Short mmCIF file of C-alpha atoms and ligand atoms in Angstrom, two decimals:
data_model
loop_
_atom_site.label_atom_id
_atom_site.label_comp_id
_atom_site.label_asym_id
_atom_site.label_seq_id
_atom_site.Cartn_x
_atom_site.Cartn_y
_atom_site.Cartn_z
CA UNK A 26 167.01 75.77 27.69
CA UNK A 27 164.34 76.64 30.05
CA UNK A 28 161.76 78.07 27.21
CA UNK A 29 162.21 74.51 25.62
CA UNK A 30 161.29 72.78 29.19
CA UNK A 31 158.73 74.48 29.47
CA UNK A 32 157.44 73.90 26.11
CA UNK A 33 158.36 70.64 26.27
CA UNK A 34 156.45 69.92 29.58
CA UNK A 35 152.96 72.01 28.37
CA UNK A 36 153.09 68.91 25.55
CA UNK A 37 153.71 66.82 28.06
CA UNK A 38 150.77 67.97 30.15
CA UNK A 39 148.45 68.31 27.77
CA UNK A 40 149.00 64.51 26.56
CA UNK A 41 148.46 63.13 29.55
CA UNK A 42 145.43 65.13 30.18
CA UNK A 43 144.04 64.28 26.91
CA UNK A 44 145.37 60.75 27.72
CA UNK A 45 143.14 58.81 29.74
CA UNK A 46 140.03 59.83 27.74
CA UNK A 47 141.44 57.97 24.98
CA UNK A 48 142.73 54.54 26.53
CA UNK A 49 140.20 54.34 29.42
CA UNK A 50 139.68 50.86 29.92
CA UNK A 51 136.12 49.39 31.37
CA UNK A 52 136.09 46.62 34.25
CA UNK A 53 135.30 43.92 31.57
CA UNK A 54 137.61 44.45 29.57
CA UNK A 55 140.14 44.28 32.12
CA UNK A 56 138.64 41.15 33.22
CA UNK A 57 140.37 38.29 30.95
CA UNK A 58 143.68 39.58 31.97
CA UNK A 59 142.65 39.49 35.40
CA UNK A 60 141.36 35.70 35.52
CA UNK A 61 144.28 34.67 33.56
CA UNK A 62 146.48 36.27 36.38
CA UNK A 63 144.20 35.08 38.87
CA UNK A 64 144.79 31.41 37.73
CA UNK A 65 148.69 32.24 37.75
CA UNK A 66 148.45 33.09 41.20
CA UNK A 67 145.95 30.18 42.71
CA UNK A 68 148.64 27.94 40.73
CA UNK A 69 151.61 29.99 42.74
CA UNK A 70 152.00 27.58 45.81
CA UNK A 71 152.94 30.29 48.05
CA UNK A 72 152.50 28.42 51.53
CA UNK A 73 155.19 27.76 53.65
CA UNK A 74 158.42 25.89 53.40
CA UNK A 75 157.79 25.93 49.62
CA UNK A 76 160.00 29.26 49.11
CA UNK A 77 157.57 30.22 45.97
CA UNK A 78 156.74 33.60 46.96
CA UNK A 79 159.70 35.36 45.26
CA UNK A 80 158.98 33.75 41.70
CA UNK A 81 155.68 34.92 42.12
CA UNK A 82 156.52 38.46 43.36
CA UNK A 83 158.55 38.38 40.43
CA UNK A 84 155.50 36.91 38.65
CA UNK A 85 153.56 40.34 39.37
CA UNK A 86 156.93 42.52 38.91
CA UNK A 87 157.25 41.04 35.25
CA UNK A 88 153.49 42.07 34.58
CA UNK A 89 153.94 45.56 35.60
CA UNK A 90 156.59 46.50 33.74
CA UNK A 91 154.68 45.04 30.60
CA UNK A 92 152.00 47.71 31.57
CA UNK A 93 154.36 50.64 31.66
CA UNK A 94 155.99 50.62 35.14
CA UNK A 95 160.04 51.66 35.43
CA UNK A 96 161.92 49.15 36.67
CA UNK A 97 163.34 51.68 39.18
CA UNK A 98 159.86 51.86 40.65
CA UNK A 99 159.55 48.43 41.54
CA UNK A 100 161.52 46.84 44.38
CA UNK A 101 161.33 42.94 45.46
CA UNK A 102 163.22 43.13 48.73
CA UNK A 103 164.09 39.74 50.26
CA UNK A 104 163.23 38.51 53.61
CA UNK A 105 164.43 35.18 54.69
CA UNK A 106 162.47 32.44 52.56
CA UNK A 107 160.31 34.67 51.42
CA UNK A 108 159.88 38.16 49.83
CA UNK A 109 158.16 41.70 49.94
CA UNK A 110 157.15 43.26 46.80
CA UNK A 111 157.28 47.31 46.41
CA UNK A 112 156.24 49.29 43.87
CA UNK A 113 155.81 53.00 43.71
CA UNK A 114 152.95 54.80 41.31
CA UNK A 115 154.79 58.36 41.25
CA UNK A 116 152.60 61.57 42.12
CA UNK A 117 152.42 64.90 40.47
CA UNK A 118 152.15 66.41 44.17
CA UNK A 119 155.77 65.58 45.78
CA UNK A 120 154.45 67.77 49.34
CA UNK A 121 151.98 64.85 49.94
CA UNK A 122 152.75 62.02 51.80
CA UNK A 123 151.91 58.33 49.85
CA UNK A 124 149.03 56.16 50.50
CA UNK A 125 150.54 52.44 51.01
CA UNK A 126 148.18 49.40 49.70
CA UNK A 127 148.44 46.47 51.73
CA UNK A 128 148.22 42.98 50.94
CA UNK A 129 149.85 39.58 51.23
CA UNK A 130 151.34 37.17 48.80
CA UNK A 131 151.72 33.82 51.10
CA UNK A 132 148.99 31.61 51.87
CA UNK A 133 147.85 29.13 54.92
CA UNK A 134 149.09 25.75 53.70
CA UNK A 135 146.66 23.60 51.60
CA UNK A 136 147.00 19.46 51.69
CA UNK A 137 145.21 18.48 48.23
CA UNK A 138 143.95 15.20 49.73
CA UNK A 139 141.81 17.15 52.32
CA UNK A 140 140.22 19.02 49.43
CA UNK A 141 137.47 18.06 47.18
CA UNK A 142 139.28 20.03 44.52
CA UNK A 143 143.29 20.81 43.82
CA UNK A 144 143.36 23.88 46.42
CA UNK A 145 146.15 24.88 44.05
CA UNK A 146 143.93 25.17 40.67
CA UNK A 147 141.85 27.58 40.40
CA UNK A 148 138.12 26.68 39.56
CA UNK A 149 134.68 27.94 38.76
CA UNK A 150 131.85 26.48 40.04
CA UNK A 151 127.75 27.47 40.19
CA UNK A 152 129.13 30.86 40.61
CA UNK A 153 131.80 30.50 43.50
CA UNK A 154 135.52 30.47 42.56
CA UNK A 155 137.76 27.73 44.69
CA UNK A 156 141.39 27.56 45.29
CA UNK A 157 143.33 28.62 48.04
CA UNK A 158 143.81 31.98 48.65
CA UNK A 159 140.71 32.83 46.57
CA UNK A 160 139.69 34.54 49.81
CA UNK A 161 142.09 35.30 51.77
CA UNK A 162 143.91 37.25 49.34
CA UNK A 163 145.31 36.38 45.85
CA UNK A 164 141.96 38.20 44.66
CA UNK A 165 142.84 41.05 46.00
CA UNK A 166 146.34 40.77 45.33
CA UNK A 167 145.63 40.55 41.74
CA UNK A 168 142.78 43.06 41.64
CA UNK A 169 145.48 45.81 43.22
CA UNK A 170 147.84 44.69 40.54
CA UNK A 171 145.15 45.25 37.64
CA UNK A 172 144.17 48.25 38.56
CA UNK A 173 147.98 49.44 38.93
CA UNK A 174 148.47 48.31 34.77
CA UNK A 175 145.37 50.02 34.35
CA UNK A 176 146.08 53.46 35.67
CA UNK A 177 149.16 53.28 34.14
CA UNK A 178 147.37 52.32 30.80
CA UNK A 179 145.06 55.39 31.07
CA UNK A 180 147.90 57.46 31.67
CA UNK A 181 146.31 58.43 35.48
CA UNK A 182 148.37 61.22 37.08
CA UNK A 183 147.55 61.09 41.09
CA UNK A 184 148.87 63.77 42.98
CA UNK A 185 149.27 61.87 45.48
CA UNK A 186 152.20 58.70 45.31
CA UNK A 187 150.26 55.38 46.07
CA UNK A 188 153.05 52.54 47.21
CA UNK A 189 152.01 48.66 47.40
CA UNK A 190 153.84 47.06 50.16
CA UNK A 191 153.00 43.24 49.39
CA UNK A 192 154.17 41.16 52.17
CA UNK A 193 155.47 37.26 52.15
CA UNK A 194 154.70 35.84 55.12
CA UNK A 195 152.20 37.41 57.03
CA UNK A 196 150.11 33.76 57.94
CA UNK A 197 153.26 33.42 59.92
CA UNK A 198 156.45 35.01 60.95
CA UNK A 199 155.80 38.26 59.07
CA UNK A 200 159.27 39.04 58.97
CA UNK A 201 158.59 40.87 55.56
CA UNK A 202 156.08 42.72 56.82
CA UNK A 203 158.22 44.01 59.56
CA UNK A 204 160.81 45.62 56.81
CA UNK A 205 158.10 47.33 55.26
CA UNK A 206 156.91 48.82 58.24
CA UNK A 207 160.38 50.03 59.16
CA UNK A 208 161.17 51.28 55.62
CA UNK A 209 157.75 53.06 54.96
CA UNK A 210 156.25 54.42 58.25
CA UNK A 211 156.66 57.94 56.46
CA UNK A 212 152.48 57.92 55.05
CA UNK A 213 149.11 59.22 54.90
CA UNK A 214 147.67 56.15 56.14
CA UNK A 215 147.76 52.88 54.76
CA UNK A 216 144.58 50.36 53.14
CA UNK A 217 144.91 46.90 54.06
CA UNK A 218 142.96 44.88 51.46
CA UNK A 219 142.96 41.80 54.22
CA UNK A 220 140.38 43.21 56.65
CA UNK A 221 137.34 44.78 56.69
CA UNK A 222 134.70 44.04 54.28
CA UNK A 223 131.28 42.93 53.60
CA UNK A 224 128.49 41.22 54.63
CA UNK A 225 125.62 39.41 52.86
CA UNK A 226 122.43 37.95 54.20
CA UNK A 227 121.26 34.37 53.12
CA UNK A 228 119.99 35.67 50.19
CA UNK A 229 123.11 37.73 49.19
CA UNK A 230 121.37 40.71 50.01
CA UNK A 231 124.39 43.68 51.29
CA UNK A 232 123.78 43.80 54.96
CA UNK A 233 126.71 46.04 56.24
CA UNK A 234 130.27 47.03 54.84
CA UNK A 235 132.80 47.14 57.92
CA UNK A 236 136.02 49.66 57.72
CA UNK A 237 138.64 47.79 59.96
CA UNK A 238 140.01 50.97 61.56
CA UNK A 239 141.34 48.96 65.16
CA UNK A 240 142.08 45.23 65.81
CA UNK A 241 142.91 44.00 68.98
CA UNK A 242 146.65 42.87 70.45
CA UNK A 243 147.19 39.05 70.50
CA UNK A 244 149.68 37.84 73.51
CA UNK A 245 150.42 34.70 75.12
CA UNK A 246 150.95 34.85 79.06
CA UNK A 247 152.60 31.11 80.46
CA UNK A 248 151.90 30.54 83.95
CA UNK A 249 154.44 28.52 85.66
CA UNK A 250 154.07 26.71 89.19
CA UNK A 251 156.95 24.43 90.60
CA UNK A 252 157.00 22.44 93.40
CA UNK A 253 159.49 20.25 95.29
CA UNK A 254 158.15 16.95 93.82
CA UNK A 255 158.74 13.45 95.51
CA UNK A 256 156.81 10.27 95.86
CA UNK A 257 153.30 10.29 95.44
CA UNK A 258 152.63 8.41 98.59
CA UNK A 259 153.64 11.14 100.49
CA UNK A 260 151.32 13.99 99.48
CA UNK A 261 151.33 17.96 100.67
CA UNK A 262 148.50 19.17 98.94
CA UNK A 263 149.42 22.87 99.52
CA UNK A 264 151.68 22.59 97.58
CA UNK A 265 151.23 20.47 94.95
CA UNK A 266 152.12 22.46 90.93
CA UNK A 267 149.15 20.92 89.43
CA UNK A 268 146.56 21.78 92.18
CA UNK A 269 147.85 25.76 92.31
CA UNK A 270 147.98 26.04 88.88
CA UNK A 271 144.67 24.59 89.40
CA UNK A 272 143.00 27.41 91.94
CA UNK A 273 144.82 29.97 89.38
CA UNK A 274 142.72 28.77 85.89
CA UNK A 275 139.80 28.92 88.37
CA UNK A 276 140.22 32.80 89.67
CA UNK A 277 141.18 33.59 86.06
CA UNK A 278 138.03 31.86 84.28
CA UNK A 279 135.82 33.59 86.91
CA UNK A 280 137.48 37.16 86.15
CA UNK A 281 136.44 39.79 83.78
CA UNK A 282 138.57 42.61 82.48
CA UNK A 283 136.85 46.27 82.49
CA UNK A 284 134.64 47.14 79.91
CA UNK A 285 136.21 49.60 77.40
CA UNK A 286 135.08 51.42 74.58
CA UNK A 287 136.70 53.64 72.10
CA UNK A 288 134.92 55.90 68.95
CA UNK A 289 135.18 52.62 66.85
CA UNK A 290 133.86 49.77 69.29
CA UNK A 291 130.53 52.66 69.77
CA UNK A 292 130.23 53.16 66.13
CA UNK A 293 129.96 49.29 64.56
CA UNK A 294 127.92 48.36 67.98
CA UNK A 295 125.22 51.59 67.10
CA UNK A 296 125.44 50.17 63.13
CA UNK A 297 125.39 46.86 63.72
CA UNK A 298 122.63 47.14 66.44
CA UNK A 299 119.99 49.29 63.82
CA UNK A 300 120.89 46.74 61.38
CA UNK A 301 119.95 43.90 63.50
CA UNK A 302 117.16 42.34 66.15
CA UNK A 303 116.42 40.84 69.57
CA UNK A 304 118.31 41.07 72.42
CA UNK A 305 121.86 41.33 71.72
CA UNK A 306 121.10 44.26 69.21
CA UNK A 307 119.05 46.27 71.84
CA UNK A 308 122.14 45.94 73.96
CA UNK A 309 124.05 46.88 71.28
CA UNK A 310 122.27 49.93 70.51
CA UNK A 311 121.87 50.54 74.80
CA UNK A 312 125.47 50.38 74.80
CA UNK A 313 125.82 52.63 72.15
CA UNK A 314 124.51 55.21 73.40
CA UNK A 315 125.61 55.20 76.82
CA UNK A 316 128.60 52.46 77.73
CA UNK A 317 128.10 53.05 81.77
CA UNK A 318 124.97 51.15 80.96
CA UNK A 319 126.06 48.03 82.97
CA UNK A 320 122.97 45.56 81.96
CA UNK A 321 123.73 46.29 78.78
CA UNK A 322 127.72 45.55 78.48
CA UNK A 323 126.51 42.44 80.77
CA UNK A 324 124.38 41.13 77.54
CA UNK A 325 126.86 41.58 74.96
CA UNK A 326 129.64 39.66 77.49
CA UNK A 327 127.64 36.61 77.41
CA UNK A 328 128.28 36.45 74.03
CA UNK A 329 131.17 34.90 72.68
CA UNK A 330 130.67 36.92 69.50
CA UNK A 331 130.47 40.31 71.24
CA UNK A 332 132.41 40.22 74.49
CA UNK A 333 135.73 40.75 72.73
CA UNK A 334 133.85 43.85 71.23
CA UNK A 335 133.94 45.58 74.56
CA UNK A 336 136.83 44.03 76.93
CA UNK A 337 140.48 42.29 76.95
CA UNK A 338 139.95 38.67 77.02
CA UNK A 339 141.94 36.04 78.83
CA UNK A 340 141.88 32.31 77.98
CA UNK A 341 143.48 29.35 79.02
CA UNK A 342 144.37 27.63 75.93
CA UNK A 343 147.00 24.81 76.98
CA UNK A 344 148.11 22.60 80.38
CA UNK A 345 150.77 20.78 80.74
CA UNK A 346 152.47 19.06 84.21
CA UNK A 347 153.49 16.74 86.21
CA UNK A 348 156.13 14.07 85.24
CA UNK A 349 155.16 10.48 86.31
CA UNK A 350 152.00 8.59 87.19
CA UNK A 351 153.29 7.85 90.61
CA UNK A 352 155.39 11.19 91.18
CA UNK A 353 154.62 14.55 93.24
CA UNK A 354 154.63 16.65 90.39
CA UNK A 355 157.73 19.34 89.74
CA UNK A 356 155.86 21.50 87.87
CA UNK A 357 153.20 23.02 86.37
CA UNK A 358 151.69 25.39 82.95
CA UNK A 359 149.12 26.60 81.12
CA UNK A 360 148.95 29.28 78.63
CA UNK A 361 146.91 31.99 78.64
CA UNK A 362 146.01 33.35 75.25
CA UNK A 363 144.67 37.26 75.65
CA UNK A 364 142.82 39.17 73.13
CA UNK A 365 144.13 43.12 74.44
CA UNK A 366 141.71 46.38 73.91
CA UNK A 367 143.55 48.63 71.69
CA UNK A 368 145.54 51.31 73.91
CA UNK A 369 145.92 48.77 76.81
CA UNK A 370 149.40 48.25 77.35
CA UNK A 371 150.84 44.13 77.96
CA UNK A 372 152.23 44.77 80.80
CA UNK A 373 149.20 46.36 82.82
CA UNK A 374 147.18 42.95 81.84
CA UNK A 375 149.85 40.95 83.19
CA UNK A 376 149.94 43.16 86.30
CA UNK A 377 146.18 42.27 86.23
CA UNK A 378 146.36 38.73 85.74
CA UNK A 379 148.84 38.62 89.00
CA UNK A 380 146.71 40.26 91.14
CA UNK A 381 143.84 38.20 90.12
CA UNK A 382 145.63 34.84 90.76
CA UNK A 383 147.25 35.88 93.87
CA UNK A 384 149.66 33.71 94.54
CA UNK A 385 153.73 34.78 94.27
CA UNK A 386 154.26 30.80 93.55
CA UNK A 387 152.69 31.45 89.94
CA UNK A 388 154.60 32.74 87.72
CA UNK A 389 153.82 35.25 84.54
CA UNK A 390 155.80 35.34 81.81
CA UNK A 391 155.08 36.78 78.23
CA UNK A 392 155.98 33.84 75.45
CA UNK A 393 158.09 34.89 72.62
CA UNK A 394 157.23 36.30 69.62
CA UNK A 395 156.89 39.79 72.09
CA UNK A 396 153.56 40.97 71.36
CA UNK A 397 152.80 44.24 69.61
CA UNK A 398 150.66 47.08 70.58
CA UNK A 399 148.67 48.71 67.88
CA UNK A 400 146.76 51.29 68.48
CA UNK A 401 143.50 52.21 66.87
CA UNK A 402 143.12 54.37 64.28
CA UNK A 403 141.44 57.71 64.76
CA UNK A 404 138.92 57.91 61.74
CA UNK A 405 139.13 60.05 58.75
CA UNK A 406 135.79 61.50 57.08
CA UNK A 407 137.58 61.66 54.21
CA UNK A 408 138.68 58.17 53.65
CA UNK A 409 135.01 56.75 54.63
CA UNK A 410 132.98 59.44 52.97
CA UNK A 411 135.72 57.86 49.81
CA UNK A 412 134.55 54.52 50.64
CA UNK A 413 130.94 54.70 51.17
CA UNK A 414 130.91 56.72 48.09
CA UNK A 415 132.70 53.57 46.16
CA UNK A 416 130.79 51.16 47.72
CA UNK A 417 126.99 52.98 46.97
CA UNK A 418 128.01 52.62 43.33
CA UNK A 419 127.31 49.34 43.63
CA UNK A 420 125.33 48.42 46.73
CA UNK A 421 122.75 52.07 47.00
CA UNK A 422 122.29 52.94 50.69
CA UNK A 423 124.56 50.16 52.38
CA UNK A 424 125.71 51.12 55.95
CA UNK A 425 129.28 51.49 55.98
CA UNK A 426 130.93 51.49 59.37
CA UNK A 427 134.45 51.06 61.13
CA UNK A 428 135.39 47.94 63.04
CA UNK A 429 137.43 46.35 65.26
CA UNK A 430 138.81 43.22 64.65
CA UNK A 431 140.48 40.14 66.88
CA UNK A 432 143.71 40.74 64.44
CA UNK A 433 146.76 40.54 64.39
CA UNK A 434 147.04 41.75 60.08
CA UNK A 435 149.75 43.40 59.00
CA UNK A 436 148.32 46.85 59.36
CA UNK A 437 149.43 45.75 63.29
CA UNK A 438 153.21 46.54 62.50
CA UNK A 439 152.23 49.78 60.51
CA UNK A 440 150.17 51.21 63.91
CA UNK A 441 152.96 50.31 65.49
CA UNK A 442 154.61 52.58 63.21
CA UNK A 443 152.48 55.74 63.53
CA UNK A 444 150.62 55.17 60.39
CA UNK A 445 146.92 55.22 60.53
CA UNK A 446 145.62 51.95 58.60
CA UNK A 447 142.02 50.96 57.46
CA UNK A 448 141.07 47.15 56.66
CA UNK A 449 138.86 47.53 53.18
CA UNK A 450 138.69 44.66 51.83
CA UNK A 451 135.86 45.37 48.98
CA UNK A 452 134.59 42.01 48.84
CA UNK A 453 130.73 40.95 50.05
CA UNK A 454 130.77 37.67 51.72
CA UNK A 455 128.24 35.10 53.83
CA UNK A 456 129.16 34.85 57.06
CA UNK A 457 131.78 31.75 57.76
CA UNK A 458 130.79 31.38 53.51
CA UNK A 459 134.50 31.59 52.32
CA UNK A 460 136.54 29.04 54.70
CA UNK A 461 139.63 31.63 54.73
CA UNK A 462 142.52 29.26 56.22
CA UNK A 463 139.77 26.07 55.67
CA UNK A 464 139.44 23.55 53.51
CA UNK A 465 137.60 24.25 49.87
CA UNK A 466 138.02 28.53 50.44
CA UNK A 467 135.78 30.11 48.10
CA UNK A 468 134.92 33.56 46.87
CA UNK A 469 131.61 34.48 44.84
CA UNK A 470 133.06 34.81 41.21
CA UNK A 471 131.18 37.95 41.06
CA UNK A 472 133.53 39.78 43.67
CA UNK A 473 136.15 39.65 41.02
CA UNK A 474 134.36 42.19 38.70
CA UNK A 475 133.45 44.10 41.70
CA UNK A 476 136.83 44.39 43.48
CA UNK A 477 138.34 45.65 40.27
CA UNK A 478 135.67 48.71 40.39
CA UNK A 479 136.20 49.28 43.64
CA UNK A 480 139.94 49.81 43.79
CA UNK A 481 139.92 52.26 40.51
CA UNK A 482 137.21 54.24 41.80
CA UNK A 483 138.08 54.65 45.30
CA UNK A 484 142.34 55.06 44.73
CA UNK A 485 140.33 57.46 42.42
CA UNK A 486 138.93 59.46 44.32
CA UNK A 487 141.38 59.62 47.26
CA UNK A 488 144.85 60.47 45.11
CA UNK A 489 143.23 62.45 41.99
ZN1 ZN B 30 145.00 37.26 55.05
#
């Protein structure tokens, strides 16, 4: 019994070594399959309220199995009105922990008259394709997919698992994304195909590749003042909702958190600051190399673009108060919107916020859904040595550095979870170019092709 095993799995072995040799596919031949796929997906109205994204979870599940995969190996696991799609490419090397592939199936809603084409057709135009999600992230989706049948096609062995954990609502409750965290928190780390990324100049030159390795944690503070009310002939200023709440916007818009800094904020501020001129990227560089340097973190905070880079933000965002025209008003509140430094907790900012407005008639609450502290992840040589190395194959020489982004992804939940998550999204975009969440999103029809050679050669590299 055992001889013929092992007979049996030397055959075995040596097919599947000889195996990929003889089926390996090339990018452009795996492109028509891809489009076609592509157009499925664009077609897939998988916005909200519309309950589509199980048929086309199903869509993808359908494809996969025509490519080879078990059925036992891929799970669609329901989550309210929507879905998360699971599927598990098995690794010769059981002692190592799974690398999970991030991505999301739902899309921001899409109102067809708005649009100068049907968001929900996909369509080709002096290079660009348009359709919603072509950007933000049925591309990707479908590139992770491909290259998935594709492996499997070549017969590729990893050693080590890779898992797709597709989520179904992340542009908005991310309920599904929530279940995945819980069920698979047990990983090497985790590559989030929605963040990250890379930029071109005007003339679609590459001008930096950013690894999102941090993103910062979103929470809503409402401050609440009442007051006794009455007629409005009869005024006590003092206390008066709408003037307190008042004195409180002011002491918060004239307050600045601490600056902060962590091995990812110094990083992309050195890159970004060698790759760039003028003022802001000598202060980027200053701070760089020493973040005491207080005229320098003074520069980058009078820059919209840059002071979330280097501090927790608070904003007023909403008022709302008073009852009549001619009444003392009863109340009063605004909502503060804060952008958190990774590592800060909530409830130290609130504690800041309160000390800042001063006043024990204001009160601080956090609004529902509770907010949720990610932390940032430490970064791995060998997953950007694995990415730089990808990316060089087709962009020579182009800086590659982590990032920190404004967030809230779903690699959020999987921090949250203890697993270490990197934004790579491999496409090369303008800055503002693609209208993610806009009207008319586009994606250069090249970063099809490109995406596909990216995932095969870096999943690659990092499981072989
Ligand atoms: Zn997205």
């Amino acid at each position: 019994m055992s001889t013929h095993r092992t007979l049996l799995a030397c055959c075995l072995l040596a097919a599947l070594a000889s195996a990929p040799l003889a089926i390996a596919e090339t990018t452009s031949q795996a492109m028509p399959e891809t489009m076609d796929m592509l157009r499925h997906a664009i077609a897939a109205q998988t916005v909200e309220g519309k309950d589509q994204v199980p048929a086309f979870a199903r869509y993808l599940a359908g494809k996969l199995e025509s490519a080879g995969f078990a059925k036992s190996d891929i799970e669609i696991i329901p989550a309210e009105h929507t879905a998360a799609l699971v599927v598990h490419y098995r690794g010769s090397d059981k002692n190592l922990k799974p690398i999970l592939l991030s991505a999301h199936m739902d899309v921001v809603a899409a109102n067809p008259k708005d649009w100068k084409r049907d968001p929900f057709k996909l369509v080709e135009e002096n290079g660009y394709l348009y359709g919603r999600g072509v950007a933000d992230m049925k591309t990707n989706v479908i590139a992770l997919i491909e290259t998935m049948m594709r492996f499997k096609r070549e017969g590729f062995v990893p050693k080590r698992e890779m898992i797709l954990v597709f989520s179904g609502d992340e542009e908005t409750d991310m309920a599904s994304t929530r279940e995945l965290a819980k069920r698979y928190h047990n990983a090497e780390f985790l590559l989030n195909a929605d963040a990250g990324g890379g930029t071109y100049d005007a003339k679609y030159r590459p001008v930096i590749y950013k690894i999102q390795a941090a993103e910062k944690t979103y929470a809503d503070f409402r401050l609440t003042v009442t007051s006794p009310g009455g007629h409005s002939s009869e005024p006590e200023p003092p206390k008066n909702a709408i003037y307190r709440l008042a004195k409180a916007l002011d002491k918060i818009a004239a307050y600045q958190f601490p600056v902060q800094h962590n091995e990812i904020t110094l990083a992309s501020l050195k890159a970004t600051g060698e790759h760039s001129s003028g003022p802001i990227a000598a202060a980027m560089r200053a701070f760089a190399a020493n973040p005491n340097d207080a005229k320098a973190a003074a520069v980058l905070s009078a820059d919209p673009a840059y002071v979330g880079q280097i501090r927790t933000t608070c904003i007023a965002t909403m008022l709302d108060g008073g009852h009549a025209l001619n009444a003392l008003p009863q109340r009063a509140d605004a909502n503060i919107n804060c952008r958190i430094f990774p590592g800060t907790h909530i409830a130290s900012v609130q504690a800041a916020l309160a000390r800042v407005i001063d006043d024990p008639g204001v009160e601080i609450t956090v609004r529902p859904p509770p907010p949720v502290e990610s932390p940032a992840s430490p970064l791995r040589n060998d997953l950007v040595d694995a990415v730089t190395a990808t990316l060089h194959e087709r962009f020579p020489g182009v800086a590659v550095v982590p990032g920190m982004s404004a967030g809230a992804s779903d690699s959020m939940y999987f921090r949250n979870a203890g697993v270490p998550s990197y934004g790579v999204d491999p496409t090369f975009s303008k800055p503002n170019d693609t209208f993610a969440h806009g009207l008319n999103e586009k994606l250069r029809a090249s970063e099809v092709p490109a995406a596909l050679d990216f995932w095969h050669s870096l999943l690659t590299r990092l499981t072989k």
